[in-house]
Coordinates of C-alpha atoms and ligand atoms in Angstrom, one line a residue:
Chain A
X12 CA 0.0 0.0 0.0
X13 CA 1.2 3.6 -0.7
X14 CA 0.5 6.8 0.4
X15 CA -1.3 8.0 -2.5
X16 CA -2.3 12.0 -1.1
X17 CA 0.2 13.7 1.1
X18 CA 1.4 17.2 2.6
X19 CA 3.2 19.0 -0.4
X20 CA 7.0 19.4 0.9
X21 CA 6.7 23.2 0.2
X22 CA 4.4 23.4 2.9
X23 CA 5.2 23.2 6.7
X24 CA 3.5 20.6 8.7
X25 CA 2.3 23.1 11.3
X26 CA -0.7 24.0 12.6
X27 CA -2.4 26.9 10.7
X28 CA -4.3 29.6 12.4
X29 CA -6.7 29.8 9.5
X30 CA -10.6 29.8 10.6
X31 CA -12.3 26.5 10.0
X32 CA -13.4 25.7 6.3
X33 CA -11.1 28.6 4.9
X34 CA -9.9 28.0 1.7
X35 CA -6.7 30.1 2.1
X36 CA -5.5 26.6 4.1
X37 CA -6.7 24.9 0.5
X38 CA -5.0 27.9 -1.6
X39 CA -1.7 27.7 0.4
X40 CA -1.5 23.7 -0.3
X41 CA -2.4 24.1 -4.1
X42 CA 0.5 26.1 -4.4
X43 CA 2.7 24.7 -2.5
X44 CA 2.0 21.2 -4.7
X45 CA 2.7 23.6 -7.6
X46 CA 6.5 24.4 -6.2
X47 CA 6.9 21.1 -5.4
X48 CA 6.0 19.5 -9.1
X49 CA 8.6 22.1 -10.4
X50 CA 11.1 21.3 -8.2
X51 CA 11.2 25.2 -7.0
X52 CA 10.9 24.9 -3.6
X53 CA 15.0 25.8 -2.8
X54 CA 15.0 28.7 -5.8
X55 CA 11.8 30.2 -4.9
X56 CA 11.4 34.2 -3.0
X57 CA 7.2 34.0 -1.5
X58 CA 6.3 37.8 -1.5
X59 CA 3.4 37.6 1.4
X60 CA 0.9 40.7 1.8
X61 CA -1.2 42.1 4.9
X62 CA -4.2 40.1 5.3
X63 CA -5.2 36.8 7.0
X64 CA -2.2 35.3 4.5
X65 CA 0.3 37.1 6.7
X66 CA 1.8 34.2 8.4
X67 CA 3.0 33.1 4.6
X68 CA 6.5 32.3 6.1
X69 CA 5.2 30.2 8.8
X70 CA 3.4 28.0 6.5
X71 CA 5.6 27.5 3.5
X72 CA 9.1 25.9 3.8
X73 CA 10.6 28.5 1.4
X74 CA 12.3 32.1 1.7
X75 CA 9.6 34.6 2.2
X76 CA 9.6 38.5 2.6
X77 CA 6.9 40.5 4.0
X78 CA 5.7 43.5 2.8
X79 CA 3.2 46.5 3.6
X80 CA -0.3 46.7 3.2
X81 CA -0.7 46.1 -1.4
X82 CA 3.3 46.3 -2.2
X83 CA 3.8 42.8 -2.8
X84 CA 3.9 43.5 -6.8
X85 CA 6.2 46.2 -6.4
X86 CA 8.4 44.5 -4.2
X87 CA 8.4 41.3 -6.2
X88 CA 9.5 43.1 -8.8
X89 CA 12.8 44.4 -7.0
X90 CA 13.9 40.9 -6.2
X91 CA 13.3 39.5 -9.7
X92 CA 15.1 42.5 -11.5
X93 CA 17.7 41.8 -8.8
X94 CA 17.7 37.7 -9.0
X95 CA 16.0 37.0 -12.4
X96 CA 16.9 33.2 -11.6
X97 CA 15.0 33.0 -8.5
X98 CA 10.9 31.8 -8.6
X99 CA 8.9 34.5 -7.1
X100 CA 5.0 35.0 -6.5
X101 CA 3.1 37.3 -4.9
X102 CA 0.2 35.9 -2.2
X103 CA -2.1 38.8 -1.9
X104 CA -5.7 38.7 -0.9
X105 CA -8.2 41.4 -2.5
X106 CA -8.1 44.2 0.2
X107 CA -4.6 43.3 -0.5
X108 CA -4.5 43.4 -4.3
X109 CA -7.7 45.3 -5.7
X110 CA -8.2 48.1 -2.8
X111 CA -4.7 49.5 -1.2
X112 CA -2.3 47.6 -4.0
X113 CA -4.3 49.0 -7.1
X114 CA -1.7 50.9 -8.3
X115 CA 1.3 48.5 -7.9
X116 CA -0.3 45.8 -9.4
X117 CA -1.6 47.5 -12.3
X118 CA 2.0 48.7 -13.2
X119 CA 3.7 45.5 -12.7
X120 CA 1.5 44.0 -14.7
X121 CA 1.5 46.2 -17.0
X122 CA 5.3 46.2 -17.2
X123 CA 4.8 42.6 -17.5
X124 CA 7.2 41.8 -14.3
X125 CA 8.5 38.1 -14.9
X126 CA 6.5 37.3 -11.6
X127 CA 3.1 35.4 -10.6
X128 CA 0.6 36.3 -8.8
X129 CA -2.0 34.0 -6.5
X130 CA -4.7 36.6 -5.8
X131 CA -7.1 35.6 -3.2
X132 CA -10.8 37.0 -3.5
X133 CA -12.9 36.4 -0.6
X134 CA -15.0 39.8 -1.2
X135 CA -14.3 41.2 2.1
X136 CA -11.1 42.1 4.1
X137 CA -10.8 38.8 6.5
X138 CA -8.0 39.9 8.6
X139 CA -9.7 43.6 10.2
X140 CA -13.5 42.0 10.4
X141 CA -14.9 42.1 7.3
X142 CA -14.6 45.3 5.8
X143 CA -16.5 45.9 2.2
X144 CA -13.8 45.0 -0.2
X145 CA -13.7 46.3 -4.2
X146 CA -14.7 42.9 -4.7
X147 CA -17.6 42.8 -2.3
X148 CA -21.0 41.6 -4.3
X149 CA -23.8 44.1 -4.8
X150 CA -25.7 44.0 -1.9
X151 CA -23.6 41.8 0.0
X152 CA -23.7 42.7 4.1
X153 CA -20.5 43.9 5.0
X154 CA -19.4 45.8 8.4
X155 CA -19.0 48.7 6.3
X156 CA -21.9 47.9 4.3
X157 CA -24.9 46.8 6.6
X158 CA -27.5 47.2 4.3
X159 CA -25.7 45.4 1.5
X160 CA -23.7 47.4 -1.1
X161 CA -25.4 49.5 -3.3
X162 CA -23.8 50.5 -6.9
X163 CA -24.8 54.1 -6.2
X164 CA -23.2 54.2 -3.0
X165 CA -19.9 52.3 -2.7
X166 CA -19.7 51.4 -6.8
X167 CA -19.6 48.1 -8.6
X168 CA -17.7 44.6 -8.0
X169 CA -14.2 44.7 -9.7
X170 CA -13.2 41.8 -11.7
X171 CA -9.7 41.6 -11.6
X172 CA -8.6 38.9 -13.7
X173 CA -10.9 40.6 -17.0
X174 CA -9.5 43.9 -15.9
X175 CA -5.6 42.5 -15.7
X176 CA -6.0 40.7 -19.1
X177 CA -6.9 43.9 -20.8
X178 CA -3.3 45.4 -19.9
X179 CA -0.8 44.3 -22.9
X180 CA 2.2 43.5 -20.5
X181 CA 0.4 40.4 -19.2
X182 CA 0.7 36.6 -20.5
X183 CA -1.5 34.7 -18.4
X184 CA -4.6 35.2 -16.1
X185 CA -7.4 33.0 -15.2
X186 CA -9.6 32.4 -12.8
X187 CA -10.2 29.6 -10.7
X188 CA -12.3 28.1 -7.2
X189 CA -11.6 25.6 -4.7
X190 CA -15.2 25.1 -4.0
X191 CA -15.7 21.5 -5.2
X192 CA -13.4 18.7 -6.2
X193 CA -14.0 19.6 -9.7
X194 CA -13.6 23.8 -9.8
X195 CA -10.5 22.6 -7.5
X196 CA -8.4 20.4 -10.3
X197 CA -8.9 23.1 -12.4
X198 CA -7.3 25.4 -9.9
X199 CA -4.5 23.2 -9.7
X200 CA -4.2 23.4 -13.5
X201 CA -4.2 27.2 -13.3
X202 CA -1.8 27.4 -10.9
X203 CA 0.2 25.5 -12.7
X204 CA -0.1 27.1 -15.8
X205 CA 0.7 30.5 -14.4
X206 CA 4.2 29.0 -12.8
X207 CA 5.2 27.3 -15.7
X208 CA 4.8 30.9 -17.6
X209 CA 7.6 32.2 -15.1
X210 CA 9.6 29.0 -15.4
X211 CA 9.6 29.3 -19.4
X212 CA 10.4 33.4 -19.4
X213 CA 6.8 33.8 -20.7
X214 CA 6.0 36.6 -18.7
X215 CA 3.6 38.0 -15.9
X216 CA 1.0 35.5 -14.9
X217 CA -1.8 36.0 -12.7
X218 CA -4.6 33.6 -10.7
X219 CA -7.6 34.7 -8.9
X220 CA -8.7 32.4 -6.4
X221 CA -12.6 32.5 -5.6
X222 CA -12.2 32.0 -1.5
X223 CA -14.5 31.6 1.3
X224 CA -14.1 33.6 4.5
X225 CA -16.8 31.7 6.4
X226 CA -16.3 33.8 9.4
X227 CA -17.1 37.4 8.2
X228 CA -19.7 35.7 6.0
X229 CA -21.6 35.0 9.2
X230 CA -21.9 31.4 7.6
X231 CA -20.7 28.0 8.5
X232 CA -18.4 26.2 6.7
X233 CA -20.6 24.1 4.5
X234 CA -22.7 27.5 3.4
X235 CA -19.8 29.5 2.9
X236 CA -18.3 27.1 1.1
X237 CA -21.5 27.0 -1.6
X238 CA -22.0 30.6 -1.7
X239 CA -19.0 30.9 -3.5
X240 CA -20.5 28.6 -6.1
X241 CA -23.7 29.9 -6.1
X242 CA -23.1 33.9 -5.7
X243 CA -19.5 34.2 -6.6
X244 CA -19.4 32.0 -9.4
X245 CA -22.4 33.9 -11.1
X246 CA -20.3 37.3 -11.2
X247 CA -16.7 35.9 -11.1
X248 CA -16.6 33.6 -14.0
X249 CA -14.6 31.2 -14.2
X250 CA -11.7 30.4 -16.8
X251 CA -8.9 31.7 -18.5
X252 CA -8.8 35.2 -20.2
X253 CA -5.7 35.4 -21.6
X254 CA -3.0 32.8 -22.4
X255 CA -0.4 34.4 -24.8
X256 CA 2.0 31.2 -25.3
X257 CA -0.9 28.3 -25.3
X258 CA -0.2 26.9 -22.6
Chain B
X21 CA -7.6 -2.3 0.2
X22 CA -7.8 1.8 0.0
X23 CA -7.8 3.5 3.7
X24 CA -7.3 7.3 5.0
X25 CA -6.2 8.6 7.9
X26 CA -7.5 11.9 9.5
X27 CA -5.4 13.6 11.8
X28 CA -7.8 14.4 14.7
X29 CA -5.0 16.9 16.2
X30 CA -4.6 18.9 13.0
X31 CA -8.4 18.6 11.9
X32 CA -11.0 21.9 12.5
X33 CA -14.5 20.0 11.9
X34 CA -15.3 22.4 9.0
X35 CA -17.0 19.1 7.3
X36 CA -16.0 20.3 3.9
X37 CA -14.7 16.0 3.8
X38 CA -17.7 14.9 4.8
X39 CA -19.2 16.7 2.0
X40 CA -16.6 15.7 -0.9
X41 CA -16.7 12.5 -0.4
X42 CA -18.6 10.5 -3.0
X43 CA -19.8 7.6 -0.9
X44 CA -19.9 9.7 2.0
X45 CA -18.4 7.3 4.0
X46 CA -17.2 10.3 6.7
X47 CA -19.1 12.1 9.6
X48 CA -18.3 14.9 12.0
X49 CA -18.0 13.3 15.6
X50 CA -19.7 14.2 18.8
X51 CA -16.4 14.5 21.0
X52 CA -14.4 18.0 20.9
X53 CA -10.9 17.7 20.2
X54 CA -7.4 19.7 21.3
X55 CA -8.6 22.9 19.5
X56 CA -12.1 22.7 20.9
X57 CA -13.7 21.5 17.4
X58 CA -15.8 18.3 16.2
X59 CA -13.3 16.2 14.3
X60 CA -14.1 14.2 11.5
X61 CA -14.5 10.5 11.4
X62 CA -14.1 7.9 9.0
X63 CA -17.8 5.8 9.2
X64 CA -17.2 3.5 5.9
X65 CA -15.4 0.2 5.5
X66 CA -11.9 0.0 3.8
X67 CA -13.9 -2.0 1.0
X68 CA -16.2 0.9 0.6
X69 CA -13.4 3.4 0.4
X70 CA -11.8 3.7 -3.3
X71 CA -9.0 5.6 -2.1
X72 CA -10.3 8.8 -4.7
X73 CA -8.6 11.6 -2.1
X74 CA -11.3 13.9 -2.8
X75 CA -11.9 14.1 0.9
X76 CA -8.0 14.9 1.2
X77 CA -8.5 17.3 -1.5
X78 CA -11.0 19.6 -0.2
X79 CA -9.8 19.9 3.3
X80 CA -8.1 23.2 4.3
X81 CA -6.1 21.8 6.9
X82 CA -4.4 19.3 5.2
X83 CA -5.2 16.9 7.6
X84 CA -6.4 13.5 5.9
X85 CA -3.8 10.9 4.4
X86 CA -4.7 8.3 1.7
X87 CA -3.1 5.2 1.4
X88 CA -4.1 2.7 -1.8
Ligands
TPP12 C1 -1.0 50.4 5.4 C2 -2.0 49.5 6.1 N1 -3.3 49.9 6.1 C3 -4.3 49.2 6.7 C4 -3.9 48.0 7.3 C5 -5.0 47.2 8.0 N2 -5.3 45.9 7.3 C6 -4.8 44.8 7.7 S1 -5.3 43.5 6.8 C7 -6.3 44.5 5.9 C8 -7.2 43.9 4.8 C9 -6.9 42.6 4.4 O1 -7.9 42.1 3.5 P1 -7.6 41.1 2.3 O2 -6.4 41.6 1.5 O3 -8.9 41.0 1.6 O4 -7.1 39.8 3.0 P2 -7.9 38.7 3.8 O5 -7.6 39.0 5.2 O6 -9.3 38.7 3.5 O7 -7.3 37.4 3.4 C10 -6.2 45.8 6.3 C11 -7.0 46.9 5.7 C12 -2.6 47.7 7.4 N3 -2.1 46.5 8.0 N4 -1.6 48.4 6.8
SF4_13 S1 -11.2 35.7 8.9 FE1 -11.8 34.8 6.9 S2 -10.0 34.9 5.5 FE2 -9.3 35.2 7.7 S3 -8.7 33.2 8.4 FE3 -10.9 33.5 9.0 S4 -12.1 32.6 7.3 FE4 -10.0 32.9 6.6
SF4_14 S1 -10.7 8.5 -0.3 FE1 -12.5 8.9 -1.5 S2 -13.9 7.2 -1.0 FE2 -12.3 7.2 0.6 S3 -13.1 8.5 2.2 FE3 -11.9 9.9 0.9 S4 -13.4 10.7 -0.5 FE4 -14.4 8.9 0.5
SF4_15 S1 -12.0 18.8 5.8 FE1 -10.2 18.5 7.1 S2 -10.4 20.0 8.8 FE2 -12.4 19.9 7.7 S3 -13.5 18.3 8.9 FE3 -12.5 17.2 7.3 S4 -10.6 16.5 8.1 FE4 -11.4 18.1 9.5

């Protein structure tokens, strides 16, 4: 008999201190599997954000720095200028990415920065209580939202991944969900993808990661885990919108 | 014949296993474990597990092994 499913070696076997049923735990072992099937694990540089994803360095058994509050991109850019033959990917969830970081991942994608980027969309902040995010649903109940967010009020859900694709300096971005065994494979796939684009000098790659935040959802588990199928899924579509090389 | 193992320490109850499994062959338990959460157990047989690591898949905590 073997052991057939098993702790990536990318990843620490440590307790997390991840709420139950969040998928950053399932994000952070996708791709963590991802290093380890590229054999990256000793060449790679993690760039960790602010957010409940913080603790990057605790949890994967690779170099990590941590930066402020959005500068992930910018920073990641530094250290692959500076060490084009390291791996390095950003972790950055969407208070992270889409609200504070706007403006440094816009540029480095647009620059088209040999880097990836896992970007974690959970529609709320997770880490400071559940904050109305960019990426917060209409009328979704938020702490800074109570009523549910109105278009006229706090504007419309930003989709990312469309938005990124538009910009000509990136090769790859797609979208994926760890919702159910299926949406998950294909999130593997994705994540894959987008690191084999930096491993081949392909250019900037980007993955938006549909993820449940059960706690500031007010939701258990099991019903935060389907809301991201049923409501996210309807306004984050899944797939891939660009893919410059085929891959 | 195909088996898993779920680590009880590591494991949070979120029940997203019991839910991935095909022949839902695991339940959440009725004792409270180190962190103060319902772990989950494996109910089935080993004949009735295929060893299809879905339930290893989905969980967050990494905390189920499978063995074929
Ligand atoms: C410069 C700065 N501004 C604000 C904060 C407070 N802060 C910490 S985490 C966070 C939001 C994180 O949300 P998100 O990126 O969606 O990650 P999640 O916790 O949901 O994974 C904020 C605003 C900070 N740490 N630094
Ligand atoms: S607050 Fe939300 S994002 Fe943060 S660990 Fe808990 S479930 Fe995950
Ligand atoms: S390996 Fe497959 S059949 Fe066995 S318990 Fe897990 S999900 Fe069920
Ligand atoms: S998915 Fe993992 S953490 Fe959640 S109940 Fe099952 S074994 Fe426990």
């Amino acid at each position: 008999m073997q052991q057939v499913f098993k702790r990536p070696t990318s990843l620490k076997d440590v307790q997390t201190h991840f709420c139950p049923g969040c998928h950053h735990g399932t994000i952070h072992r996708l791709v963590a599997e991802a290093l380890d099937e590229f054999g990256l694990q000793k060449e790679t540089i993690g760039i960790a954000s602010i957010g409940c994803s913080v603790f990057l360095y605790y949890y994967f058994d690779i170099d990590v720095i941590e930066t402020p509050h959005g500068r992930a991109p910018a920073v990641a850019t530094g250290v692959k200028r500076a060490r084009p033959d390291r791996f390095v990917f950003t972790y950055q969830g969407d208070g992270d990415l889409a609200a504070i970081g706007t403006a440094e991942i816009i540029h480095a994608a647009n620059r088209g920065e040999h880097i990836s980027v896992i970007f974690v969309n959970n529609t709320t902040y997770g880490m400071t209580g559940g904050q109305m995010a960019p990426t917060t649903l209409l009328g979704q109940k938020t702490s800074t939202s109570p009523y549910g967010r109105k278009p006229q009020v706090e504007g419309y859900p930003i989709r990312m991944a469309e938005l990124l694709s538009g910009l000509d300096g990136v090769a790859f971005s797609a979208r994926a969900a760890v919702n159910s065994p299926k949406n998950l494979m294909d999130a593997k796939k994705q994540i894959r993808k987008a690191f084999r684009y930096q491993v081949e000098g392909k250019g900037f790659s980007f993955v938006e990661v549909l993820a449940a935040c059960p706690t500031n959802w007010g939701m258990n588990p099991i019903e935060a885990n389907e809301r991201v199928g049923r409501e996210m899924c309807e306004f984050f579509k899944l797939g891939t919108f660009k893919n410059t090389a085929e891959l | 014949m195909p088996r898993i193992e779920i680590d009880e320490l590591r494991c949070k109850g979120c029940a997203l296993c019991t839910i991935a499994c095909p022949k839902k062959l695991i339940a959440t338990s009725e004792h409270i474990n180190n962190l103060g959460y319902k772990p989950a157990v494996f109910e089935g047989t080993e004949v009735q597990c295929t060893g299809c690591a879905l339930c290893a898949e989905m969980c967050p905590d990494v905390a189920i092994k499978v063995f074929k």
